[in-house]
Coordinates of C-alpha atoms and ligand atoms in Angstrom, one line a residue:
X1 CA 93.1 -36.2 193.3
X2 CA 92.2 -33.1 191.7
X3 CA 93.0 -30.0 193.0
X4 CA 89.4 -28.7 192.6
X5 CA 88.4 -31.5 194.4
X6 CA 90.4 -31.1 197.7
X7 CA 89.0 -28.1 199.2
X8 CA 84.9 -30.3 198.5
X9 CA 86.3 -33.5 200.2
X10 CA 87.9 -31.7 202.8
X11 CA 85.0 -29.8 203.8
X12 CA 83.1 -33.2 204.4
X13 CA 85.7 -34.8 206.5
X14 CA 86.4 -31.6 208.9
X15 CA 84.4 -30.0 211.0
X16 CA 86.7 -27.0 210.8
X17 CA 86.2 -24.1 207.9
X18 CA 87.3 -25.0 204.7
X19 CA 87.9 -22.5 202.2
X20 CA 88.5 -22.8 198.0
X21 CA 86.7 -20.2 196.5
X22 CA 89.2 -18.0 194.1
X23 CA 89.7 -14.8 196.2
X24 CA 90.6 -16.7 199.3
X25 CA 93.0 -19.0 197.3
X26 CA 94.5 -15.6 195.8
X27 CA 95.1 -14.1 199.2
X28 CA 96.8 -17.6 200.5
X29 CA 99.0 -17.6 197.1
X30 CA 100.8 -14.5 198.5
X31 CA 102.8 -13.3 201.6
X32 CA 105.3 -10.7 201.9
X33 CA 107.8 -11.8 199.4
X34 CA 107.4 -11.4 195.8
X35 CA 106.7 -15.6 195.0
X36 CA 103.2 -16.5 194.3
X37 CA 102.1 -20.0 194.6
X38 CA 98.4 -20.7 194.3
X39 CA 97.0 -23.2 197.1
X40 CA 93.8 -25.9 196.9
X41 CA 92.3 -25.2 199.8
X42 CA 93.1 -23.6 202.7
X43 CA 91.8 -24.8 205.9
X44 CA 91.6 -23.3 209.9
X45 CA 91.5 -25.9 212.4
X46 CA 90.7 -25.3 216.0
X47 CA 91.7 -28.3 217.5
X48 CA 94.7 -30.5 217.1
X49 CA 91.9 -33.5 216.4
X50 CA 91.5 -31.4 213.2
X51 CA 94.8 -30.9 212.1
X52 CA 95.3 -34.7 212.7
X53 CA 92.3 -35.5 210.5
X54 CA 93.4 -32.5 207.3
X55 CA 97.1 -33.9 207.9
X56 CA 95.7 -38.0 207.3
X57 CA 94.2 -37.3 204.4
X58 CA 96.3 -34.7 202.5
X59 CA 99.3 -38.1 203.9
X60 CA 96.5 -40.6 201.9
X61 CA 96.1 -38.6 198.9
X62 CA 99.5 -37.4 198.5
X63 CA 98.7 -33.6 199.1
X64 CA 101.3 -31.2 200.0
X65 CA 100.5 -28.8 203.3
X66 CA 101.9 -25.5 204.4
X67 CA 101.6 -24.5 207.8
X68 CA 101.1 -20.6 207.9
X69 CA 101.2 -18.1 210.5
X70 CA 100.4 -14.3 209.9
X71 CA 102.0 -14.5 206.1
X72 CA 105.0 -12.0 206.9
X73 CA 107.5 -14.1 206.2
X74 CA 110.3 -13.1 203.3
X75 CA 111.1 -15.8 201.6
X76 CA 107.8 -17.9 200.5
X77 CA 107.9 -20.1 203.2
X78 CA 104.2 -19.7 203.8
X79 CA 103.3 -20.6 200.2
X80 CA 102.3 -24.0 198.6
X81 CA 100.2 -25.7 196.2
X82 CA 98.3 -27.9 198.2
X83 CA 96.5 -27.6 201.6
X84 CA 97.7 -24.7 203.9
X85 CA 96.6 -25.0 207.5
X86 CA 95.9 -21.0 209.0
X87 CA 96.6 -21.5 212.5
X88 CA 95.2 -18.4 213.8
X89 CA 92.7 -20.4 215.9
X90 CA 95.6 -21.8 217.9
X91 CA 95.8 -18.7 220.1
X92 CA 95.8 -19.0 223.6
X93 CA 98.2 -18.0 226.1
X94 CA 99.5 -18.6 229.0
X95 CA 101.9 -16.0 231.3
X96 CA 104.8 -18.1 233.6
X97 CA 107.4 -16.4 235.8
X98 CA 109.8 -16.1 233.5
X99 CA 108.1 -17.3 230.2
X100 CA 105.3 -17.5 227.4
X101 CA 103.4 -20.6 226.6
X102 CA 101.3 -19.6 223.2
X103 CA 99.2 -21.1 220.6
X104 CA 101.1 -20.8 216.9
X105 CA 98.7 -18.5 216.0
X106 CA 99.0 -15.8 218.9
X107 CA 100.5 -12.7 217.3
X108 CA 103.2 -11.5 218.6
X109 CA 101.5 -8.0 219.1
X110 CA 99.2 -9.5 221.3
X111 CA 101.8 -11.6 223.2
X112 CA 103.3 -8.1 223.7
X113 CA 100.6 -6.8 225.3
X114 CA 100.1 -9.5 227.9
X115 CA 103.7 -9.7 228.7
X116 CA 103.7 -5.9 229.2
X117 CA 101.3 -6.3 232.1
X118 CA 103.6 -9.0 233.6
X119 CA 106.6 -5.9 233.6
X120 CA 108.2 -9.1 231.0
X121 CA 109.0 -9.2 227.3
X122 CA 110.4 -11.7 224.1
X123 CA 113.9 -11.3 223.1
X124 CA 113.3 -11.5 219.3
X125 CA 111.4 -8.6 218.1
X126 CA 110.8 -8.9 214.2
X127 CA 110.8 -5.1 212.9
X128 CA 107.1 -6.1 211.4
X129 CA 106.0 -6.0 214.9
X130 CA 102.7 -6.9 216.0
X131 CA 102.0 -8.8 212.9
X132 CA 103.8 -12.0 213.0
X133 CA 102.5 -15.2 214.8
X134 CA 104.2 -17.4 217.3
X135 CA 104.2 -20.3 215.1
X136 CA 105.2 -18.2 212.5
X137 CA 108.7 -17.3 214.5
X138 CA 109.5 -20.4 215.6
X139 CA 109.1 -21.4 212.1
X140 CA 111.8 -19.2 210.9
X141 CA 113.9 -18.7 214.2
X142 CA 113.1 -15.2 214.1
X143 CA 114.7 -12.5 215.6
X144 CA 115.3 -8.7 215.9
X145 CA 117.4 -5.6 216.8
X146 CA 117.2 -6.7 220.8
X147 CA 118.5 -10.6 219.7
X148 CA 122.2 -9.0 220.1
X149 CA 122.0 -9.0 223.5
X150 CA 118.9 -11.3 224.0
X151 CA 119.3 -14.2 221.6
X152 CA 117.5 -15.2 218.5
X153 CA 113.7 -17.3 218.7
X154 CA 115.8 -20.3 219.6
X155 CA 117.7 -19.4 222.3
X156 CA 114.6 -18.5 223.9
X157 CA 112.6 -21.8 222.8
X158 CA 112.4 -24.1 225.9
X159 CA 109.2 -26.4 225.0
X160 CA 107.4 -27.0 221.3
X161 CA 104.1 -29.4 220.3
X162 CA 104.0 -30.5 217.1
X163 CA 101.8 -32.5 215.1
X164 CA 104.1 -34.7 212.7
X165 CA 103.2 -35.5 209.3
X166 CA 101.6 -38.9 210.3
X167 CA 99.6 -37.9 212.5
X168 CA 101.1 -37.8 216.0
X169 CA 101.5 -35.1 218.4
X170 CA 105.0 -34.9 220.2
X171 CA 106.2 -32.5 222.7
X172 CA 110.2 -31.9 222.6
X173 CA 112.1 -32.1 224.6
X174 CA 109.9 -34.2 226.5
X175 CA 109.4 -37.0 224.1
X176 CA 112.7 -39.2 224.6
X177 CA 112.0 -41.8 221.7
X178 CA 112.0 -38.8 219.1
X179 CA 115.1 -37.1 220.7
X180 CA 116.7 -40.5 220.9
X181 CA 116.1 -41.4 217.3
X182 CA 117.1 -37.9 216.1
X183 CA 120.8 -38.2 217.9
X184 CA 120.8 -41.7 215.9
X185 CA 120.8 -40.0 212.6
X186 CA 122.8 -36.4 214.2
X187 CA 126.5 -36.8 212.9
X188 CA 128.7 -34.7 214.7
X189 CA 131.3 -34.8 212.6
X190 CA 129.8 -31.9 210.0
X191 CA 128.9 -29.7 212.8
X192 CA 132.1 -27.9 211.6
X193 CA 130.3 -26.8 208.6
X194 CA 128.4 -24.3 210.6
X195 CA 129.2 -20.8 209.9
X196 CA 130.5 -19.3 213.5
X197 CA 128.2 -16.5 213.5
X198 CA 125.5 -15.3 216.2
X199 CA 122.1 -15.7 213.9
X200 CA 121.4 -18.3 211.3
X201 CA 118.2 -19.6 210.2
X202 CA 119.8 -21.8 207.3
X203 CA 119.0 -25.9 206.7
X204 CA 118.5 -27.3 210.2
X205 CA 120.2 -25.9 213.3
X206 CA 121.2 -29.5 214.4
X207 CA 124.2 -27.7 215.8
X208 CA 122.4 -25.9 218.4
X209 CA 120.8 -30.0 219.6
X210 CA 123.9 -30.8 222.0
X211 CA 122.3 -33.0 224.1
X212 CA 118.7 -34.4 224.2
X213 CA 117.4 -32.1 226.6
X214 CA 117.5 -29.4 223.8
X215 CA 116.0 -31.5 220.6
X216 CA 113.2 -29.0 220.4
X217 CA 115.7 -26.3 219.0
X218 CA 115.7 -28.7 216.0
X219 CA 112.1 -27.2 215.4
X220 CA 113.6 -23.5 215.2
X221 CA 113.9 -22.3 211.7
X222 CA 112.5 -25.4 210.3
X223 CA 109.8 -23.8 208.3
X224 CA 106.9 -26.1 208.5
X225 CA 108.7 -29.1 207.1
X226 CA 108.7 -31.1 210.3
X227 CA 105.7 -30.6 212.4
X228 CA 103.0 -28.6 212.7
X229 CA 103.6 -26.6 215.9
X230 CA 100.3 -26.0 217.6
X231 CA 102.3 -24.0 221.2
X232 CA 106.0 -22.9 222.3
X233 CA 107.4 -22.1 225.5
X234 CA 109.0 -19.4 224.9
X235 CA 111.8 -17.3 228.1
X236 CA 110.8 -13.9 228.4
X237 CA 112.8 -11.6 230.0
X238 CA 111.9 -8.2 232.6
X239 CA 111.7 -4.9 230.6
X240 CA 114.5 -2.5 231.3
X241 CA 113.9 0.2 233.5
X242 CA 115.8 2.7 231.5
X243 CA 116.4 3.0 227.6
X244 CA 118.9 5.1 225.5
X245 CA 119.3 5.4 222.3
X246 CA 122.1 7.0 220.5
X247 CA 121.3 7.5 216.4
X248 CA 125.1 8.6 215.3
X249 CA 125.3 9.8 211.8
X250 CA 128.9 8.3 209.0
X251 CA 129.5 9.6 205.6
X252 CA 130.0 6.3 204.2
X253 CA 128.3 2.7 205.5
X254 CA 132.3 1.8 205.7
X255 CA 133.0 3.8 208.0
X256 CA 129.9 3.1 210.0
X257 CA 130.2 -0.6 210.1
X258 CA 134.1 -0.2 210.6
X259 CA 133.0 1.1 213.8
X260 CA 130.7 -1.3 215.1
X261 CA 133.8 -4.1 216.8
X262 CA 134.4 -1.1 218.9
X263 CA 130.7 -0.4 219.7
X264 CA 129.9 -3.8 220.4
X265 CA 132.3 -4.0 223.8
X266 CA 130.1 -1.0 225.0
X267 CA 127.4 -3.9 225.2
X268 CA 124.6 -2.4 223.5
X269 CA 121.4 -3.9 223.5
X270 CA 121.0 -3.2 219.6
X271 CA 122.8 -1.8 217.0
X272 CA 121.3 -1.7 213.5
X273 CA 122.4 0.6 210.4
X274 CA 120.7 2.3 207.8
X275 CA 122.1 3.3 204.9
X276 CA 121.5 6.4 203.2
X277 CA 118.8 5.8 201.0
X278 CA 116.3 4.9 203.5
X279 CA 117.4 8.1 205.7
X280 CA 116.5 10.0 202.2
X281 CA 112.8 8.9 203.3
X282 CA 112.5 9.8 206.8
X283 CA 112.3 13.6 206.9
X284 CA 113.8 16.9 206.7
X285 CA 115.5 16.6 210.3
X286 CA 117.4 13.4 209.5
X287 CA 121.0 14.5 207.6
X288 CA 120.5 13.5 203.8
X289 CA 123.6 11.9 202.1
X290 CA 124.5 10.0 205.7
X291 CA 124.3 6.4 207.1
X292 CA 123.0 6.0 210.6
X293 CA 123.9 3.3 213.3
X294 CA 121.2 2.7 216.0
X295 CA 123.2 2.1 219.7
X296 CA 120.5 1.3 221.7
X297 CA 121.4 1.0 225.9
X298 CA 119.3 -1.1 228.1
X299 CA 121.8 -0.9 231.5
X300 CA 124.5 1.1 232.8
X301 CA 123.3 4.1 230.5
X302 CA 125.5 6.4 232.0
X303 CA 129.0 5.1 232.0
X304 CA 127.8 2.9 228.5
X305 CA 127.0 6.7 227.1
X306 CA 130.0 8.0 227.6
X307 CA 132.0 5.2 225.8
X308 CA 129.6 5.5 223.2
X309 CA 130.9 9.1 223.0
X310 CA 134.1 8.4 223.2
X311 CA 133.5 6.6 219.6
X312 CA 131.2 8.5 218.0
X313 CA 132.2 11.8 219.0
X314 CA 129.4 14.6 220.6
X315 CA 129.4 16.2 216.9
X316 CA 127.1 13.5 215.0
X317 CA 125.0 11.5 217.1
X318 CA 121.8 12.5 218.8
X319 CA 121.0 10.9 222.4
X320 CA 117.2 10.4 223.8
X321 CA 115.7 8.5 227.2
X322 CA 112.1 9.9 225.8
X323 CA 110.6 6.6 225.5
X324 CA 108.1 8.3 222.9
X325 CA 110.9 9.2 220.8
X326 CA 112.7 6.2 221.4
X327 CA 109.7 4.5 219.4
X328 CA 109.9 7.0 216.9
X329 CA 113.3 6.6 215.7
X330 CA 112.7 3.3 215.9
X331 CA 110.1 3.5 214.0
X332 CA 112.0 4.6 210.8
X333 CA 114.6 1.9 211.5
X334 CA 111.4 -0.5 211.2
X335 CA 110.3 0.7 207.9
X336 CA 113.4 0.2 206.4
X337 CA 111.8 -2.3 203.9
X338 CA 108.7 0.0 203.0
X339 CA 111.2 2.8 202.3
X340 CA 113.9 0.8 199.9
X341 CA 111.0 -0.6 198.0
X342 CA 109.7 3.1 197.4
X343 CA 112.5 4.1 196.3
X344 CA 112.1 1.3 193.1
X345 CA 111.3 2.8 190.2
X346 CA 108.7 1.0 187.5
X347 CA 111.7 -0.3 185.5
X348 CA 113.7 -1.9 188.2
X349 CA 113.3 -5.3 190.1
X350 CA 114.5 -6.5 193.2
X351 CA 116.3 -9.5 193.7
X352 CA 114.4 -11.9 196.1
X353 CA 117.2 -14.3 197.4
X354 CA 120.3 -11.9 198.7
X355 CA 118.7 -10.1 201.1
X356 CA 119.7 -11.6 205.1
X357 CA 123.4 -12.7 205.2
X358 CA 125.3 -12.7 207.9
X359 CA 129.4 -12.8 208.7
X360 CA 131.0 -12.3 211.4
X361 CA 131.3 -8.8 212.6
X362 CA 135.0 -8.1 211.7
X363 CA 134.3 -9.2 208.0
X364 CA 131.5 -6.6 207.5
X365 CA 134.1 -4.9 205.1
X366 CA 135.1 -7.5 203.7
X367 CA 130.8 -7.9 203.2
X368 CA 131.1 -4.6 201.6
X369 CA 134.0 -5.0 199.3
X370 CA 132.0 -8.0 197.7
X371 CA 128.4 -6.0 197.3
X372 CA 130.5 -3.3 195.5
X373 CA 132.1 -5.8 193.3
X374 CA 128.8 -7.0 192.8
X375 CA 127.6 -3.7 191.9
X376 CA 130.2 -2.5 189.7
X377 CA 130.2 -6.1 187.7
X378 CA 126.2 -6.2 187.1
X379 CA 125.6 -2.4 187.3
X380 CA 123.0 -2.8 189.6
X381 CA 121.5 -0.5 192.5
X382 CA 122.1 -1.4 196.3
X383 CA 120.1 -0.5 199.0
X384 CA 121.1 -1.8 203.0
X385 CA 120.1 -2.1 206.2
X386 CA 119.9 -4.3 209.1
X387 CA 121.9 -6.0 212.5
X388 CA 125.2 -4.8 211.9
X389 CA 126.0 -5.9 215.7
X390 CA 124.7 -9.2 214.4
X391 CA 127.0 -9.2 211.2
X392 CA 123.6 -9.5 209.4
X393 CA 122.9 -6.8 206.9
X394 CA 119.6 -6.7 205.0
X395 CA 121.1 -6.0 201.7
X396 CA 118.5 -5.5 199.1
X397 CA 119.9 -5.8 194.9
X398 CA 117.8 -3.4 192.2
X399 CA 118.7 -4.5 189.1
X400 CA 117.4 -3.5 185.3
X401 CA 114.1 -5.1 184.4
X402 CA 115.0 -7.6 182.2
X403 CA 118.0 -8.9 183.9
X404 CA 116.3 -11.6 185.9
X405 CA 118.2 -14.1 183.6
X406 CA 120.7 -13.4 185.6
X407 CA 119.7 -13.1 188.9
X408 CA 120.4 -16.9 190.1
X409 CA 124.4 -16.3 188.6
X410 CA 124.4 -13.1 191.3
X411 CA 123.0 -15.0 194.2
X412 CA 125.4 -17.8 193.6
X413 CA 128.4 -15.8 193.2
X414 CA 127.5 -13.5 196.6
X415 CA 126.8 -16.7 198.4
X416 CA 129.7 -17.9 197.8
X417 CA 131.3 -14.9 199.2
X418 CA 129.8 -14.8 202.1
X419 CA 130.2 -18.7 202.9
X420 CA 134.0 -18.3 202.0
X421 CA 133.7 -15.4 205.2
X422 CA 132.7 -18.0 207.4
X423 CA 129.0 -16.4 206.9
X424 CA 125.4 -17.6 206.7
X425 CA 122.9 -17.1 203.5
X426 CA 120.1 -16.3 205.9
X427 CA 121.0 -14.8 209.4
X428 CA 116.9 -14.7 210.3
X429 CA 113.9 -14.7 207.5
X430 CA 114.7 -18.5 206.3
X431 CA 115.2 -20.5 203.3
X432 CA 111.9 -21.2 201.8
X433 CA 111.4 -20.4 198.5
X434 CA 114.5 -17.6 198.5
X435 CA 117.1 -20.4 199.3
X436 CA 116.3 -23.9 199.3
X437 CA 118.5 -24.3 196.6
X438 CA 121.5 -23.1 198.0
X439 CA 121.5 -24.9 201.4
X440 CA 123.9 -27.7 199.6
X441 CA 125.9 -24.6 198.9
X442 CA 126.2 -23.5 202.6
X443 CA 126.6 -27.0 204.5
X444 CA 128.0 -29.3 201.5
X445 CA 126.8 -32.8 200.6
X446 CA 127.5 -34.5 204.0
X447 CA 126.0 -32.2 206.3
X448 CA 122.9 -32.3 203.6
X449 CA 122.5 -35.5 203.8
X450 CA 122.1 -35.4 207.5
X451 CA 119.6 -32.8 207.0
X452 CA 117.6 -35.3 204.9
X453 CA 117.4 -38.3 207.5
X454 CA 115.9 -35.7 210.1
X455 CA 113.4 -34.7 207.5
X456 CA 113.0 -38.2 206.7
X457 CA 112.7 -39.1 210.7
X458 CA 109.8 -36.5 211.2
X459 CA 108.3 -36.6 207.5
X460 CA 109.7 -39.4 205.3
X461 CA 106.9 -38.6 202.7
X462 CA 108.2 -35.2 202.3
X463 CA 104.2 -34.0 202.8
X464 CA 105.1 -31.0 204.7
X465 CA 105.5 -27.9 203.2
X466 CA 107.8 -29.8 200.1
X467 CA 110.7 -28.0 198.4
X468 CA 111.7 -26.0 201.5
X469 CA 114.8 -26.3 203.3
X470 CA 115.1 -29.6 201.9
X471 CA 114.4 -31.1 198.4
X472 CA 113.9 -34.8 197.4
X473 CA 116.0 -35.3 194.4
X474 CA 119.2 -33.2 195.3
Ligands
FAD501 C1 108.6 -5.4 207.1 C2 109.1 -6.7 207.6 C3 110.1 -6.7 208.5 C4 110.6 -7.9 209.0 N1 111.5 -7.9 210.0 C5 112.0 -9.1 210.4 C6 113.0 -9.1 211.5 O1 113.5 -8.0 211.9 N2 113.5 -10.2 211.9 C7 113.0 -11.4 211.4 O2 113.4 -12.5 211.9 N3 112.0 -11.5 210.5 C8 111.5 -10.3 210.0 N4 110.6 -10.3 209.0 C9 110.1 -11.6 208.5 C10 108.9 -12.2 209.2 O3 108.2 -11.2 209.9 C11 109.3 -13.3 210.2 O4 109.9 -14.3 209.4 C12 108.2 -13.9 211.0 O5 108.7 -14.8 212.0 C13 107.1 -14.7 210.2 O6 106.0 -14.9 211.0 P1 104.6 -15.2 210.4 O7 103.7 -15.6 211.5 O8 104.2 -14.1 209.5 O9 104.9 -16.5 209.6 P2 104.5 -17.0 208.1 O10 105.1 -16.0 207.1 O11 103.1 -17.3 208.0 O12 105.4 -18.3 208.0 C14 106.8 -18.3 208.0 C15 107.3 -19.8 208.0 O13 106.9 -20.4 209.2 C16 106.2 -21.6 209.0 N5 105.1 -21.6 210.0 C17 104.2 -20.7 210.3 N6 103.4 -21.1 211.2 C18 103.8 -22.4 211.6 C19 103.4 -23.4 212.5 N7 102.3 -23.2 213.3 N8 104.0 -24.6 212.5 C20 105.1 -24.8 211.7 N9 105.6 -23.9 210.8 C21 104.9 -22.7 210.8 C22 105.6 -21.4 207.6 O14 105.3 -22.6 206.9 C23 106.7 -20.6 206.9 O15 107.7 -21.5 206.4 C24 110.1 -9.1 208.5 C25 109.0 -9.1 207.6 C26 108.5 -7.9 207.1 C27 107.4 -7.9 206.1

C-alpha cells in the first residue's frame, strides 16, 4: 500500500482519530534525539478494540508500527515510518497499597501527583520529569538518580498488558502459555554474557526472567517491539520523611568519581556528577572550573552526614534539609542535557550513540582513561554527567562538523571499551535507533540469536516498531 494511502484507509476502519496531514507527520517524525523518521499516519486509540483493529491491518498490509509515549526518549525509539499509535488516551489510574496500576499514556508527572496524595512515590525518576509516559518507561526500563537505592523501571514492574502484534492481549505474568513458551526458547547458557552492572536497558533483559512468575520483566526495555503495553503495575514506595543533600565540589571528574566506592557504603539514595562544563551554566554561586557529586540522604541523615564528611571534607561541599532548595539543586542536575547542548557552538555536532554506558563502579577510571584516549585520538570535545553511583555516566562527544564520517568508527571503538569493562552500551535511554546495531557487539551471536526467537515468539513478522533492538537480516 501506499504510504499516502494508509492514514485514508485507516481512518475508515477506526473509529479512533486518525491523523496524516504534513504538520502532524512532522511533529511524529521527531522526539528528543536528533533522528528524524517521517511516519504515515499516526493514530490515538482509546480502546484496546482499536489498537487491535490499527494493529490487524497495518499485520495485513505489511505496515510497520511504533508505539509512542510522550516522545522523550533519546535514542529514536519512538520513531518510524509507518503507523505510530499515541497512547496518550490510555491514561487512567489506579492507587494500591503499595503500588501504581496506569494506563501507558499516564505521564509520569501526573502519576506523581496522585502518589503524593497517597504519602507514596516511583523509584525511577527520569530527570525529564513530568514529561515521560508510563508506557514510555517501561518501554525503555527507565530510571533515575533515586534507582541507586530504589531499582530501575524493572525492578519495580510487577504486572504489564500488552497487545501483541497479532492481535491478542496478554497479561504477564499471569498468562502461563506465553511464559511457558518464552522459557522454551530462554537459553541459560548466555546469560553469562550480561554485563554485571546495576542498570542496563540493552537487547532483552532475559536475564532478569528467572522463573515464570517474572516473564513480564521481559517487557522492560523492550521498546515497542513486542507488545503494545496499554497498563503496568508498577511498586511504589513511602516518601522519606527527611532529605539531605550534600553538593561536594573536585578539581578534576577523577578525583570525583575516584571517590564515589567510598561514598556508596554511606548508602546514599543518589549520587550523580556533573562535570564542569554544565556547572559553567548554573550561576555565579556555583564554583567555576569544578565538578560536583550530588550525595543525596533519604535515612539516617545524621550519622550518614557525618561519613559523608569524613570523605568529602567540611571545606567543599554544601549541605541542605530545605526541601525548596533541595529541588533547586536538583534542578540544575536535571538540566544537565539543556546546558551541554548550549554550550555547542554552530560548527560542532554531537554524537548521537555514546551517550549512557555504564561499568561497574570501580572501573569509572578506567571509563575515563578511555574517553580521554578518545579525545586526544579524534580531537574532539567531551562533556559528562550522570549516575556515577550507578557506573552510568551520560557522556556526551562534540566533534568538528564534518567529521560524522567518522562517528560510527568512535562508537565502535568506545563500545568496545566499555564491554571489555564488563559494562553496558546503554545503562537506561535504550537502543533504538542509537544502538541497534551494536547489540551483536554487547551480547555476541548466541545470546542474539536468543534475542531473535523471543522477538520471533511475540512478533514473528517483525511489524513492531522494526529495526529496534533487533534486526532481521543480522
Ligand atoms: C532532558 C532529558 C532527560 C532524561 N533523563 C532520563 C533519565 O534520567 N533516565 C532515563 O531513564 N531516561 C531519561 N530520559 C529519556 C526518556 O525520558 C526516557 O527514556 C522515558 O522513559 C521515555 O518515555 P516517553 O513516554 O517519552 O517514551 P517515548 O520516547 O515516546 O518512547 C520510548 C520508547 O518506548 C516505546 N514505547 C512508548 N510507549 C509504549 C507503549 N505503550 N508500549 C510499548 N512501547 C512503548 C517507544 O516505542 C520507544 O521505543 C531523558 C530524556 C530527556 C529529554
Amino acid at each position: 500500500m501506499h504510504p499516502r494511502e494508509i492514514g485514508p484507509r485507516l481512518a475508515k476502519i477506526t473509529s479512533c482519530s486518525v491523523a496524516w496531514d504534513k504538520n502532524t507527520r512532522d511533529f511524529y517524525s521527531r522526539d528528543a534525539s536528533q533522528y528524524t523518521l517521517r511516519p504515515a499516519a499516526i493514530t490515538f486509540p482509546k480502546s484496546e478494540k482499536e489498537i487491535i483493529k490499527i494493529l490487524r491491518f497495518a499485520s495485513r498490509h505489511k505496515i510497520p508500527v511504533t508505539p509512542r509515549g510522550g516522545g522523550t526518549g533519546l535514542v529514536g525509539g519512538a520513531l518510524g515510518r509507518g503507523i505510530i499509535l499515541d497512547m496518550r488516551n490510555f491514561n487512567k489510574i489506579r492507587i494500591g497499597r503499595n503500588f501504581i496500576e496506569a494506563g501507558a499514556g499516564v505521564f509520569k508527572g501526573e502519576a506523581d501527583k496522585e502518589l503524593t496524595r497517597h504519602g507514596r512515590f516511583l523509584a525511577p525518576n527520569p530527570s525529564i520529569g513530568p514529561h515521560c509516559t508510563i508506557g514510555g518507561m517501561v518501554g525503555t526500563n527507565a530510571s533515575g538518580s533515586r534507582s541507586l537505592k530504589y531499582g530501575s523501571t524493572i525492578d519495580s514492574l510487577i504486572s504489564v498488558r500488552i497487545i501483541t502484534s497479532s492481535g491478542k492481549a496478554v497479561n504477564l505474568p499471569c498468562n502461563v502459555s506465553v511464559a511457558k513458551k518464552l522459557f522454551r526458547v530462554l537459553d541459560p547458557r548466555v546469560l553469562g554474557k550480561f554485563p554485571k552492572v546495576s542498570k542496563n536497558s540493552c537487547g532483552y533483559r532475559i536475564d532478569r526472567v528467572p522463573t515464570t512468575s517474572q516473564v513480564q520483566k521481559i517487557i522492560a526495555g523492550s521498546e515497542g517491539t513486542l507488545g503494545v503495553v496499554v497498563s503496568a503495575k508498577l511498586k511504589t514506595i513511602p516518601i522519606p520523611r527527611k532529605m539531605a543533600l550534600v553538593v561536594a565540589s573536585y578539581r578534576t571528574l577523577r578525583e570525583a568519581l575516584g571517590e564515589v566506592p567510598r561514598i556508596l557504603k554511606v548508602g546514599p539514595s543518589a549520587l550523580e556528577v556533573i562535570d564542569d562544563n554544565i556547572v559553567a551554566h548554573m550561576g555565579k554561586e556555583w564554583p567555576k572550573g569544578k565538578v560536583l557529586l550530588y550525595i543525596e540522604l533519604d535515612d539516617d541523615i545524621s550519622k550518614k552526614r557525618s561519613k559523608v564528611r569524613r570523605i568529602t571534607g567540611t571545606r567543599n561541599a554544601r549541605f541542605t534539609t530545605n526541601a525548596g532548595k533541595i529541588r533547586q539543586w536538583w534542578s540544575y542536575r536535571n538540566t544537565a542535557l539543556s546546558y551541554s547542548l548550549r554550550s555547542i557552538s554552530k560548527d560542532e555536532v554531537i554524537l548521537p550513540s555514546i551517550e549512557d554506558a555504564a561499568v561497574p563502579v570501580h572501573r569509572l577510571p578506567l571509563l575515563l582513561d578511555l574517553v580521554e584516549h578518545l579525545k586526544s585520538r579524534y580531537r574532539m570535545r567531551v562533556i559528562i554527567y550522570g549516575h556515577a553511583g550507578n557506573g552510568n555516566l551520560h557522556i556526551r562527544p562534540i566533534l568538528k562538523k564534518g567529521q560524522s564520517a567518522i562517528m560510527r568508527q568512535i562508537a565502535a571503538e568506545f563500545f568496545h571499551g566499555v564491554i571489555s569493562m564488563g559494562g553496558t552500551i546503554t545503562g537506561e535511554h535504550g537502543d533504538g535507533l542509537s544502538r541497534t546495531g551494536f547489540v551483536k557487539l554487547q551480547y555476541g551471536g548466541d545470546t542474539y540469536s536468543v534475542f531473535k526467537h523471543v522477538k520471533e515468539l511475540f512478533d514473528p513478522a517483525y511489524a513492531l516498531n522494526p529495526d529496534k533492538i533487533i534486526t532481521r537480516i543480522r
